[in-house]
Short mmCIF file of C-alpha atoms in Angstrom, two decimals:
data_model
loop_
_atom_site.label_atom_id
_atom_site.label_comp_id
_atom_site.label_asym_id
_atom_site.label_seq_id
_atom_site.Cartn_x
_atom_site.Cartn_y
_atom_site.Cartn_z
CA MET J 1 -0.05 -0.08 0.01
CA GLY J 2 2.94 2.34 0.57
CA TYR J 3 3.82 2.33 -3.10
CA LEU J 4 0.13 3.14 -4.12
CA GLU J 5 -0.14 5.90 -1.64
CA ASP J 6 3.15 7.53 -2.73
CA THR J 7 2.04 7.29 -6.39
CA ALA J 8 -1.38 8.84 -5.66
CA SER J 9 0.22 11.73 -3.64
CA GLU J 10 2.60 12.44 -6.62
CA LEU J 11 -0.22 12.53 -9.12
CA ILE J 12 -2.39 14.83 -6.93
CA ALA J 13 0.62 17.15 -6.55
CA ASN J 14 1.06 17.16 -10.39
CA GLY J 15 -2.53 18.09 -10.84
CA THR J 16 -3.44 14.76 -12.61
CA LEU J 17 -5.77 13.51 -9.98
CA PRO J 18 -8.30 15.52 -7.90
CA GLN J 19 -7.52 16.59 -4.28
CA PRO J 20 -9.16 14.47 -1.61
CA ASP J 21 -11.87 16.99 -1.34
CA GLY J 22 -12.77 16.70 -5.05
CA SER J 23 -11.18 19.92 -6.28
CA PHE J 24 -8.47 20.14 -9.07
CA SER J 25 -5.40 22.13 -8.91
CA LEU J 26 -4.85 25.39 -10.74
CA PHE J 27 -2.55 23.58 -13.17
CA GLU J 28 -5.12 21.12 -14.31
CA PHE J 29 -7.84 23.87 -14.66
CA SER J 30 -5.49 25.93 -16.92
CA SER J 31 -4.85 22.95 -19.06
CA VAL J 32 -8.54 22.39 -19.68
CA VAL J 33 -8.98 26.06 -20.54
CA ILE J 34 -6.06 25.99 -23.00
CA LEU J 35 -7.28 22.75 -24.57
CA SER J 36 -10.85 24.13 -25.01
CA ILE J 37 -9.56 27.36 -26.71
CA THR J 38 -7.28 25.40 -29.03
CA ILE J 39 -10.13 23.12 -30.09
CA VAL J 40 -12.56 25.98 -30.63
CA SER J 41 -9.92 28.04 -32.51
CA PHE J 42 -9.43 25.14 -34.75
CA ILE J 43 -13.11 24.05 -35.31
CA LEU J 44 -14.69 27.41 -35.70
CA PRO J 45 -12.77 28.48 -38.92
CA VAL J 46 -13.57 25.20 -40.26
CA LEU J 47 -17.29 25.53 -39.66
CA ILE J 48 -17.27 29.04 -41.18
CA ILE J 49 -15.37 27.94 -44.43
CA TYR J 50 -17.36 24.50 -44.53
CA PRO J 51 -20.61 25.10 -42.69
CA PRO J 52 -22.39 21.88 -41.73
CA VAL J 53 -25.43 22.47 -43.88
CA PRO J 54 -26.71 20.56 -46.96
CA ALA J 55 -25.89 22.05 -50.40
CA THR J 56 -28.99 23.85 -51.79
CA GLU J 57 -30.31 23.70 -55.38
CA SER J 58 -28.72 27.12 -55.92
CA ASP J 59 -25.29 25.81 -54.79
CA ALA J 60 -25.50 22.92 -57.40
CA LEU J 61 -26.64 25.38 -60.17
CA ASN J 62 -23.74 27.89 -59.29
CA VAL J 63 -21.19 25.29 -60.69
CA THR J 64 -22.60 25.37 -64.24
CA HIS J 65 -24.99 28.26 -64.35
CA ARG J 66 -25.27 32.00 -63.67
CA LYS J 67 -28.09 33.88 -62.02
CA LEU J 68 -29.86 36.49 -63.96
CA GLY J 69 -30.10 39.91 -62.39
CA VAL J 70 -28.31 43.13 -61.58
CA GLU J 71 -25.66 43.23 -58.97
CA PRO J 72 -26.81 45.07 -55.74
CA SER J 73 -24.14 47.78 -56.18
CA LYS J 74 -25.56 48.59 -59.60
CA SER J 75 -29.30 48.31 -58.74
CA GLY J 76 -31.63 51.28 -59.71
CA LEU J 77 -33.10 50.82 -56.27
CA ASN J 78 -29.98 52.71 -55.00
CA THR J 79 -30.87 55.96 -56.61
CA GLN J 80 -34.69 55.77 -56.80
CA TYR J 81 -35.25 58.52 -54.34
CA SER J 82 -32.86 60.93 -56.01
CA LYS J 83 -34.26 63.75 -58.23
CA SER J 84 -33.29 63.45 -61.91
CA LYS J 85 -31.22 66.19 -63.16
CA SER J 86 -32.03 65.55 -66.95
CA ASN J 87 -35.14 66.39 -68.82
CA VAL J 88 -34.72 63.50 -71.17
CA PRO J 89 -36.78 60.41 -70.29
CA ARG J 90 -34.47 57.40 -69.90
CA LEU J 91 -34.94 53.78 -68.85
CA HIS J 92 -33.86 53.59 -65.14
CA SER J 93 -34.46 49.88 -64.43
CA LEU J 94 -36.27 46.81 -65.80
CA TRP J 95 -38.13 44.17 -63.76
CA VAL J 96 -39.63 40.75 -64.50
CA TYR J 97 -41.78 38.67 -62.14
CA PRO J 98 -41.54 35.01 -63.12
CA VAL J 99 -44.01 34.04 -60.47
CA LYS J 100 -47.05 36.12 -60.04
CA SER J 101 -47.27 38.23 -56.88
CA CYS J 102 -43.89 36.99 -55.66
CA ALA J 103 -40.55 39.05 -55.63
CA GLY J 104 -39.17 40.28 -58.95
CA ILE J 105 -35.86 40.28 -60.63
CA GLU J 106 -34.01 43.38 -61.70
CA LEU J 107 -32.50 43.27 -65.10
CA SER J 108 -30.11 45.54 -67.11
CA SER J 109 -31.59 44.37 -70.36
CA SER J 110 -34.37 42.25 -71.65
CA ARG J 111 -36.00 40.89 -74.80
CA VAL J 112 -39.39 42.12 -75.41
CA LEU J 113 -42.06 39.56 -76.68
CA PRO J 114 -45.68 40.07 -77.57
CA THR J 115 -46.55 38.79 -74.04
CA GLY J 116 -44.10 41.37 -72.43
CA LEU J 117 -40.56 41.04 -71.09
CA GLN J 118 -39.04 37.67 -71.48
CA HIS J 119 -39.62 35.44 -68.38
CA ASP J 120 -42.42 37.73 -66.89
CA ARG J 121 -45.49 36.13 -65.16
CA LEU J 122 -44.96 32.59 -66.32
CA PHE J 123 -46.11 30.90 -63.08
CA MET J 124 -48.76 31.65 -60.62
CA PHE J 125 -49.86 30.11 -57.27
CA ALA J 126 -53.53 29.18 -56.78
CA GLN J 127 -55.60 27.71 -54.07
CA LEU J 128 -58.48 25.14 -54.29
CA ARG J 129 -61.79 27.04 -53.41
CA SER J 130 -65.09 25.54 -52.51
CA PRO J 131 -68.31 27.23 -53.86
CA PHE J 132 -69.58 28.12 -50.43
CA PRO J 133 -71.81 30.04 -50.03
CA VAL J 134 -74.16 28.78 -52.76
CA SER J 135 -77.70 29.63 -53.49
CA VAL J 136 -80.50 27.28 -52.24
CA ASP J 137 -81.51 26.48 -55.75
CA ALA J 138 -78.01 25.46 -56.81
CA THR J 139 -77.45 22.20 -58.41
CA GLU J 140 -75.59 19.25 -56.75
CA LYS J 141 -72.73 19.82 -59.13
CA GLU J 142 -72.50 23.46 -58.26
CA LYS J 143 -72.59 22.70 -54.55
CA SER J 144 -69.85 20.06 -54.61
CA GLY J 145 -67.66 21.75 -57.32
CA HIS J 146 -64.30 23.08 -56.46
CA THR J 147 -62.22 25.57 -58.51
CA TRP J 148 -58.60 26.66 -58.59
CA GLU J 149 -58.27 30.39 -57.87
CA MET J 150 -55.12 32.65 -57.99
CA VAL J 151 -53.58 33.83 -54.75
CA ALA J 152 -52.00 37.26 -54.72
CA MET J 153 -49.78 39.47 -52.44
CA ARG J 154 -52.84 41.62 -51.59
CA GLN J 155 -54.35 38.53 -49.94
CA PHE J 156 -51.26 36.91 -48.55
CA ALA J 157 -48.69 39.62 -47.98
CA ARG J 158 -45.94 37.14 -47.13
CA MET J 159 -45.61 36.45 -50.81
CA ALA J 160 -43.42 39.49 -51.05
CA ASN J 161 -40.76 37.36 -49.15
CA VAL J 162 -40.88 34.45 -51.58
CA ASP J 163 -37.77 35.11 -53.81
CA VAL J 164 -37.44 33.87 -57.34
CA ASP J 165 -34.12 33.39 -59.21
CA ILE J 166 -33.46 32.38 -62.92
CA TRP J 167 -30.31 30.39 -63.66
CA VAL J 168 -29.00 30.13 -67.16
CA PRO J 169 -26.14 28.04 -68.56
CA ASP J 170 -22.73 29.83 -68.15
CA GLU J 171 -20.35 29.14 -70.94
CA ALA J 172 -17.36 30.66 -69.06
CA LYS J 173 -17.92 28.13 -66.25
CA LEU J 174 -18.58 25.17 -68.62
CA ARG J 175 -15.46 25.90 -70.84
CA GLY J 176 -12.93 23.13 -70.54
CA LYS J 177 -14.77 21.16 -67.94
CA LEU J 178 -17.25 19.17 -70.11
CA ASN J 179 -17.54 17.99 -73.60
CA PRO J 180 -19.63 20.28 -75.63
CA GLU J 181 -22.30 17.61 -76.16
CA ASP J 182 -22.52 17.05 -72.35
CA ARG J 183 -22.85 20.59 -71.35
CA PRO J 184 -26.25 21.61 -69.82
CA THR J 185 -28.47 23.74 -71.99
CA GLU J 186 -31.55 24.07 -69.86
CA SER J 187 -32.35 27.08 -67.71
CA TYR J 188 -33.98 26.76 -64.20
CA MET J 189 -36.05 28.74 -61.86
CA VAL J 190 -35.53 28.58 -58.03
CA ILE J 191 -38.36 29.63 -55.72
CA ARG J 192 -36.97 30.32 -52.29
CA PHE J 193 -39.01 31.12 -49.08
CA PRO J 194 -38.12 31.53 -45.36
CA TRP J 195 -38.58 28.30 -43.34
CA LYS J 196 -37.32 26.86 -40.06
CA ASP J 197 -38.49 23.48 -38.67
CA ASP J 198 -39.60 23.26 -34.98
CA GLY J 199 -37.44 22.08 -32.14
CA TRP J 200 -33.64 21.12 -32.40
CA ARG J 201 -33.88 20.78 -36.19
CA GLY J 202 -34.74 24.42 -36.60
CA ALA J 203 -32.16 25.51 -34.17
CA LEU J 204 -29.54 23.55 -36.38
CA GLN J 205 -31.00 25.21 -39.55
CA LEU J 206 -30.66 28.62 -38.03
CA MET J 207 -27.13 28.03 -36.87
CA GLY J 208 -26.13 26.55 -40.33
CA ALA J 209 -27.72 29.69 -42.11
CA LYS J 210 -25.83 32.21 -40.11
CA LEU J 211 -22.55 30.25 -40.49
CA LYS J 212 -23.09 30.06 -44.34
CA TRP J 213 -24.66 33.43 -45.14
CA GLY J 214 -23.92 35.73 -42.24
CA ALA J 215 -25.34 36.93 -38.89
CA SER J 216 -28.56 38.46 -40.30
CA ALA J 217 -29.35 35.25 -42.56
CA GLN J 218 -32.35 33.10 -41.88
CA PRO J 219 -32.92 29.54 -43.01
CA HIS J 220 -35.04 28.85 -46.12
CA ARG J 221 -36.37 26.27 -48.43
CA GLU J 222 -35.87 26.04 -52.19
CA ILE J 223 -38.03 24.71 -55.07
CA LEU J 224 -36.19 23.92 -58.29
CA LEU J 225 -38.06 23.86 -61.62
CA PRO J 226 -37.08 23.86 -65.31
CA LEU J 227 -37.84 27.27 -66.74
CA GLU J 228 -39.05 25.98 -70.12
CA TYR J 229 -42.41 24.43 -70.64
CA PRO J 230 -42.20 20.67 -70.07
CA SER J 231 -42.51 18.17 -72.89
CA LYS J 232 -45.48 15.84 -73.16
CA GLU J 233 -43.36 13.04 -71.72
CA GLU J 234 -42.31 15.15 -68.83
CA VAL J 235 -45.87 16.13 -68.08
CA GLU J 236 -46.93 12.47 -67.88
CA ALA J 237 -43.98 11.45 -65.86
CA LYS J 238 -44.55 14.26 -63.27
CA GLY J 239 -48.30 13.83 -63.24
CA TYR J 240 -49.07 17.44 -64.23
CA GLU J 241 -52.46 18.18 -65.64
CA MET J 242 -54.09 20.88 -67.62
CA GLU J 243 -56.83 22.39 -65.48
CA PRO J 244 -58.88 25.60 -65.49
CA VAL J 245 -57.85 28.38 -63.03
CA LYS J 246 -59.45 31.65 -62.19
CA ILE J 247 -57.59 35.02 -62.36
CA TRP J 248 -60.15 37.35 -60.81
CA LYS J 249 -63.14 36.96 -63.21
CA ASP J 250 -61.05 35.36 -66.03
CA THR J 251 -60.76 31.59 -66.21
CA VAL J 252 -57.98 30.11 -68.31
CA LYS J 253 -56.47 26.53 -68.76
CA ALA J 254 -52.86 26.14 -67.49
CA LEU J 255 -50.59 23.40 -66.36
CA ASN J 256 -51.16 22.25 -62.75
CA MET J 257 -47.78 21.43 -61.11
CA GLN J 258 -49.09 20.62 -57.62
CA CYS J 259 -46.52 17.89 -56.88
CA GLU J 260 -43.88 20.58 -56.87
CA VAL J 261 -45.35 22.58 -53.99
CA PRO J 262 -44.12 21.60 -50.51
CA GLU J 263 -46.67 21.86 -47.48
CA GLU J 264 -44.23 24.14 -45.79
CA LEU J 265 -44.85 26.90 -48.39
CA GLN J 266 -48.58 26.72 -47.82
CA ARG J 267 -47.95 26.91 -44.00
CA TYR J 268 -45.63 29.93 -44.37
CA LEU J 269 -48.05 31.89 -46.68
CA GLY J 270 -50.96 31.11 -44.41
CA VAL J 271 -53.15 29.69 -47.14
CA SER J 272 -55.70 27.27 -45.44
CA ASN J 273 -56.86 25.70 -48.76
CA LYS J 274 -54.92 23.34 -50.92
CA LEU J 275 -52.05 25.14 -52.71
CA THR J 276 -50.70 24.69 -56.16
CA LEU J 277 -48.48 26.16 -58.81
CA PHE J 278 -49.66 26.78 -62.48
CA ARG J 279 -47.44 27.16 -65.43
CA LEU J 280 -48.78 29.22 -68.45
CA ASN J 281 -49.02 27.32 -71.56
CA PRO J 282 -47.14 29.26 -74.19
CA ASN J 283 -49.54 28.01 -76.86
CA MET J 284 -52.54 29.23 -74.93
CA PRO J 285 -51.87 33.02 -74.11
CA ARG J 286 -54.62 35.29 -72.98
CA GLU J 287 -55.88 37.90 -75.35
CA VAL J 288 -55.94 41.60 -74.59
CA HIS J 289 -58.87 43.89 -75.67
CA ARG J 290 -60.52 46.99 -74.19
CA ASN J 291 -57.97 49.86 -74.23
CA ALA J 292 -55.40 47.83 -76.21
CA PRO J 293 -54.85 48.40 -79.93
CA THR J 294 -56.97 46.12 -82.21
CA LYS J 295 -55.33 43.26 -84.28
CA ASN J 296 -55.63 45.52 -87.37
CA ASN J 297 -53.83 48.38 -85.81
CA ALA J 298 -51.10 46.36 -84.01
CA GLY J 299 -50.54 43.79 -86.71
CA TYR J 300 -51.26 41.02 -84.33
CA GLN J 301 -53.74 40.27 -81.45
CA PRO J 302 -52.16 41.52 -78.22
CA ILE J 303 -51.59 38.78 -75.66
CA VAL J 304 -50.46 38.28 -72.14
CA GLY J 305 -49.36 35.56 -69.56
CA PHE J 306 -50.59 35.70 -65.87
CA GLN J 307 -50.39 39.69 -65.84
CA ASP J 308 -53.39 41.58 -64.33
CA ALA J 309 -54.32 44.94 -62.76
CA ALA J 310 -57.47 46.33 -61.12
CA SER J 311 -60.08 47.89 -63.37
CA SER J 312 -63.85 48.25 -62.91
CA PRO J 313 -64.89 51.18 -60.57
CA PRO J 314 -67.12 50.59 -57.55
CA THR J 315 -70.93 51.14 -57.70
CA GLN J 316 -73.62 51.15 -55.10
CA GLN J 317 -73.81 47.36 -55.43
CA ARG J 318 -70.04 46.74 -55.24
CA SER J 319 -67.52 47.83 -52.56
CA LEU J 320 -63.99 49.15 -53.45
CA TYR J 321 -62.52 45.76 -52.98
CA GLU J 322 -65.06 44.00 -55.02
CA ALA J 323 -64.64 46.44 -57.84
CA ASP J 324 -61.03 45.68 -58.45
CA ARG J 325 -61.29 43.48 -61.50
CA PRO J 326 -58.62 42.29 -63.97
CA SER J 327 -57.39 44.30 -66.97
CA GLN J 328 -54.37 42.53 -68.34
CA TYR J 329 -51.56 44.19 -70.40
CA PRO J 330 -48.17 42.92 -71.44
CA LEU J 331 -45.96 45.68 -69.83
CA ASN J 332 -46.36 48.42 -67.22
CA ILE J 333 -44.23 51.54 -67.25
CA LEU J 334 -43.74 53.71 -64.13
CA SER J 335 -42.14 57.12 -63.63
CA LEU J 336 -39.78 57.76 -60.77
CA SER J 337 -40.84 61.46 -60.57
CA SER J 338 -44.44 60.45 -60.26
CA ILE J 339 -43.66 58.25 -57.43
CA GLN J 340 -41.69 60.93 -55.74
CA ASP J 341 -44.56 63.41 -56.14
CA LEU J 342 -47.07 60.85 -54.65
CA GLU J 343 -44.52 60.20 -51.68
CA GLU J 344 -44.59 63.85 -50.75
CA LYS J 345 -48.37 63.58 -50.17
CA ILE J 346 -48.57 60.46 -48.12
CA GLN J 347 -49.08 60.40 -44.30
CA LYS J 348 -45.68 58.83 -43.19
CA ASP J 349 -45.24 56.93 -40.01
CA ASP J 350 -42.84 54.58 -38.50
CA THR J 351 -43.49 51.85 -40.98
CA ILE J 352 -43.57 53.84 -44.26
CA GLU J 353 -40.94 56.55 -44.81
CA HIS J 354 -40.45 56.11 -48.69
CA ILE J 355 -42.43 54.61 -51.51
CA ASP J 356 -40.30 51.90 -52.99
CA LEU J 357 -40.87 51.59 -56.66
CA ARG J 358 -41.19 47.72 -56.12
CA ARG J 359 -44.53 48.36 -54.52
CA PHE J 360 -46.07 48.96 -57.99
CA ARG J 361 -44.48 45.98 -59.59
CA ALA J 362 -43.90 47.62 -62.88
CA ASN J 363 -41.74 46.15 -65.75
CA VAL J 364 -40.23 49.45 -67.03
CA ILE J 365 -39.08 52.25 -64.71
CA PHE J 366 -37.95 55.50 -66.22
CA LYS J 367 -36.76 58.83 -64.97
CA GLY J 368 -36.19 62.42 -66.58
CA ALA J 369 -39.85 63.48 -67.26
CA PRO J 370 -42.02 65.84 -65.20
CA PRO J 371 -44.43 63.95 -62.88
CA TYR J 372 -47.39 62.29 -64.71
CA ASP J 373 -46.05 63.44 -68.03
CA GLU J 374 -46.46 59.76 -69.10
CA GLU J 375 -50.23 60.16 -68.90
CA THR J 376 -50.15 62.08 -72.15
CA TRP J 377 -48.15 59.59 -74.11
CA LYS J 378 -49.84 57.55 -76.74
CA LYS J 379 -46.99 55.99 -78.56
CA ILE J 380 -43.30 55.64 -77.65
CA GLN J 381 -40.10 54.29 -78.86
CA MET J 382 -36.80 53.20 -77.35
CA ALA J 383 -33.34 52.42 -78.81
CA PRO J 384 -29.68 53.14 -78.05
CA GLU J 385 -28.55 56.66 -78.92
CA ASP J 386 -25.37 55.41 -80.81
CA SER J 387 -27.09 52.86 -82.89
CA ALA J 388 -29.19 54.34 -85.69
CA ASP J 389 -29.57 51.08 -87.58
CA VAL J 390 -30.92 49.13 -84.68
CA THR J 391 -34.64 48.33 -84.74
CA LYS J 392 -36.50 50.47 -82.17
CA ALA J 393 -38.64 49.03 -79.48
CA SER J 394 -42.02 50.61 -80.05
CA PHE J 395 -44.97 50.52 -77.80
CA ASP J 396 -48.72 51.61 -77.74
CA VAL J 397 -49.40 53.32 -74.41
CA CYS J 398 -52.88 51.93 -73.81
CA CYS J 399 -54.28 53.53 -70.65
CA ARG J 400 -53.60 54.35 -66.92
CA CYS J 401 -53.01 51.60 -64.45
CA VAL J 402 -55.91 51.57 -61.95
CA ARG J 403 -54.54 50.49 -58.58
CA CYS J 404 -55.74 48.10 -56.00
CA LYS J 405 -54.46 47.70 -52.39
CA LEU J 406 -51.44 45.58 -53.30
CA PRO J 407 -48.93 48.56 -53.14
CA ASN J 408 -49.74 48.73 -49.37
CA VAL J 409 -47.51 45.71 -48.98
CA ASP J 410 -43.79 46.51 -48.13
CA PRO J 411 -41.62 44.51 -50.54
CA ASN J 412 -38.76 44.40 -47.87
CA THR J 413 -40.80 42.86 -45.15
CA GLY J 414 -44.03 41.39 -46.60
CA ILE J 415 -45.94 43.49 -44.09
CA ARG J 416 -49.26 45.31 -45.24
CA HIS J 417 -49.78 48.85 -44.18
CA ASN J 418 -53.31 49.62 -43.12
CA ALA J 419 -53.81 52.67 -45.27
CA GLU J 420 -50.87 53.84 -47.52
CA PRO J 421 -50.27 54.44 -50.30
CA ASP J 422 -53.83 53.37 -51.14
CA HIS J 423 -55.48 56.21 -49.24
CA THR J 424 -53.26 58.82 -50.93
CA LEU J 425 -53.71 57.44 -54.35
CA ARG J 426 -57.52 57.46 -54.01
CA LYS J 427 -57.36 60.98 -52.66
CA PHE J 428 -55.05 62.60 -55.23
CA ARG J 429 -54.79 60.23 -58.14
CA ASN J 430 -58.45 59.95 -58.81
CA VAL J 431 -57.78 61.52 -62.18
CA ASP J 432 -59.59 59.11 -64.94
CA ALA J 433 -63.24 59.49 -65.61
CA GLY J 434 -63.36 55.86 -66.65
CA ALA J 435 -62.27 54.74 -63.10
CA PRO J 436 -63.95 57.08 -60.63
CA ARG J 437 -62.90 56.98 -56.90
CA LEU J 438 -59.93 54.71 -57.82
CA GLY J 439 -56.27 55.82 -57.77
CA CYS J 440 -54.13 55.66 -60.79
CA MET J 441 -50.37 55.17 -61.06
CA ALA J 442 -48.31 54.12 -64.14
CA MET J 443 -49.29 53.30 -67.64
CA GLN J 444 -50.02 50.06 -69.48
CA LEU J 445 -48.11 49.20 -72.67
CA VAL J 446 -48.57 46.78 -75.64
CA PRO J 447 -45.45 46.25 -77.74
CA LEU J 448 -45.55 47.02 -81.43
CA PHE J 449 -43.43 45.13 -84.05
CA GLU J 450 -42.86 45.01 -87.70
CA LEU J 451 -46.19 44.25 -89.46
CA GLN J 452 -44.67 41.73 -91.78
CA CYS J 453 -43.34 39.61 -88.92
CA LYS J 454 -44.98 36.38 -87.64
CA VAL J 455 -45.98 36.46 -83.99
CA GLU J 456 -43.42 33.77 -83.14
CA ASP J 457 -40.67 35.97 -84.72
CA MET J 458 -41.76 39.20 -82.95
CA GLU J 459 -39.23 40.60 -80.67
CA SER J 460 -37.34 43.80 -79.69
CA TRP J 461 -34.74 44.80 -77.11
CA LEU J 462 -34.75 47.06 -74.06
CA GLU J 463 -31.69 48.11 -72.10
CA VAL J 464 -31.20 50.53 -69.17
CA GLY J 465 -30.16 53.95 -70.06
CA MET J 466 -32.07 53.99 -73.38
CA PRO J 467 -33.80 57.33 -74.12
CA ILE J 468 -37.56 57.34 -74.57
CA GLN J 469 -38.96 59.09 -77.71
CA ILE J 470 -42.55 60.19 -77.47
CA THR J 471 -44.01 59.85 -80.93
CA GLU J 472 -47.56 60.67 -80.22
CA ARG J 473 -49.48 62.34 -77.36
CA GLY J 474 -53.09 62.48 -76.48
CA LYS J 475 -55.74 61.92 -73.84
CA HIS J 476 -56.66 58.66 -72.05
CA LEU J 477 -59.91 57.31 -70.88
CA TYR J 478 -59.98 54.11 -68.91
CA GLU J 479 -62.29 51.56 -70.49
CA LYS J 480 -63.99 49.45 -67.89
CA MET J 481 -65.47 45.83 -68.30
#
């Protein structure tokens, strides 16, 4: 026993074993601290460089594709509140909204097709609605029938937080990596929405998001879809179906892609009914009439995708909300000076200091003209100043855009303001005799092309910085349904 006692005493003195009262020596405590700091110092940089989170669809696409859009440092949003020093109208920014009522993509240039800017309003979310309430004399078919109806940001404000990216093949990334015949040629769309699971899974997702994207990042889910319309074989393999869907009072047939919509998105948006995603059939566009030029004048029948805007004014039988009906046009053009004039009139509070141009979801933003000068335009053209031989992009300015309450949703937060800017629009922008008691902001456009072209060959080009030439002026009167 004497040997064991001597050995134990030596180990206690060296700090290897605890003291008889259970405490450790200062030497051992310091060793533990140093060891812990060493481990953390080694592991933390590894976690930052290689965060323990699964790769997303966007991560995979980034290897072979590039994302369409303007870099944040070059965005037109950065100067949208600055007064223009020029008196020449010029394109300030271009926007497309691949999924109706979700976040848009800012572009520096874009092709113009008969349906509007390329990639605009190709997809749309919809919910399955029952016919309740129904009349007492309704048939059994009417009582049991269900219909798909679009969902919009004005109903579900969180749609503003659903981001959409378009990824196209990047030749620079692919060069030298794959054989030409093996290189991907398909473009994709990624729908991204905030999402965190409950419990410990959500805690890990939150930690991983912050390690990967920064301290302010939040976890999200992604949906990957081919951008092009699927082939007949792909439709059958996926189980997609052509079904009727209502866009306000208009019913069209489109491709139901319900299997692509996760339940988490329905829960995030707060949609109580079944949710699905529709894809516009490019061979079944919607025709545009009313204020649009006729087929004889335009050289083709104006058409659209899933675009819409409010239209019919209220009556004694219909409220302001019920009066908002669809009037679709291919493009919408908005003046920065007009927004700035409106902003000076709104009742500001803690939640609304500026009127972000994204609230109005226009495709073409311009600057350099007096406020509301665009309301006197009837026809316009755009082309680069230094290219006289380039075909100009021409447009018929059809009518004013009559506004619903969607601009009340803040595009940065997805929070709906109780009154603004709708209150100010109705008070100061009740300017069209065809839409009494409704506010107007921006103008609707129909693209014009060479008359000898076939519809499938019709296209022009827009680029930020192009000057706008007003070729015809006149008065506008909104034509209601």
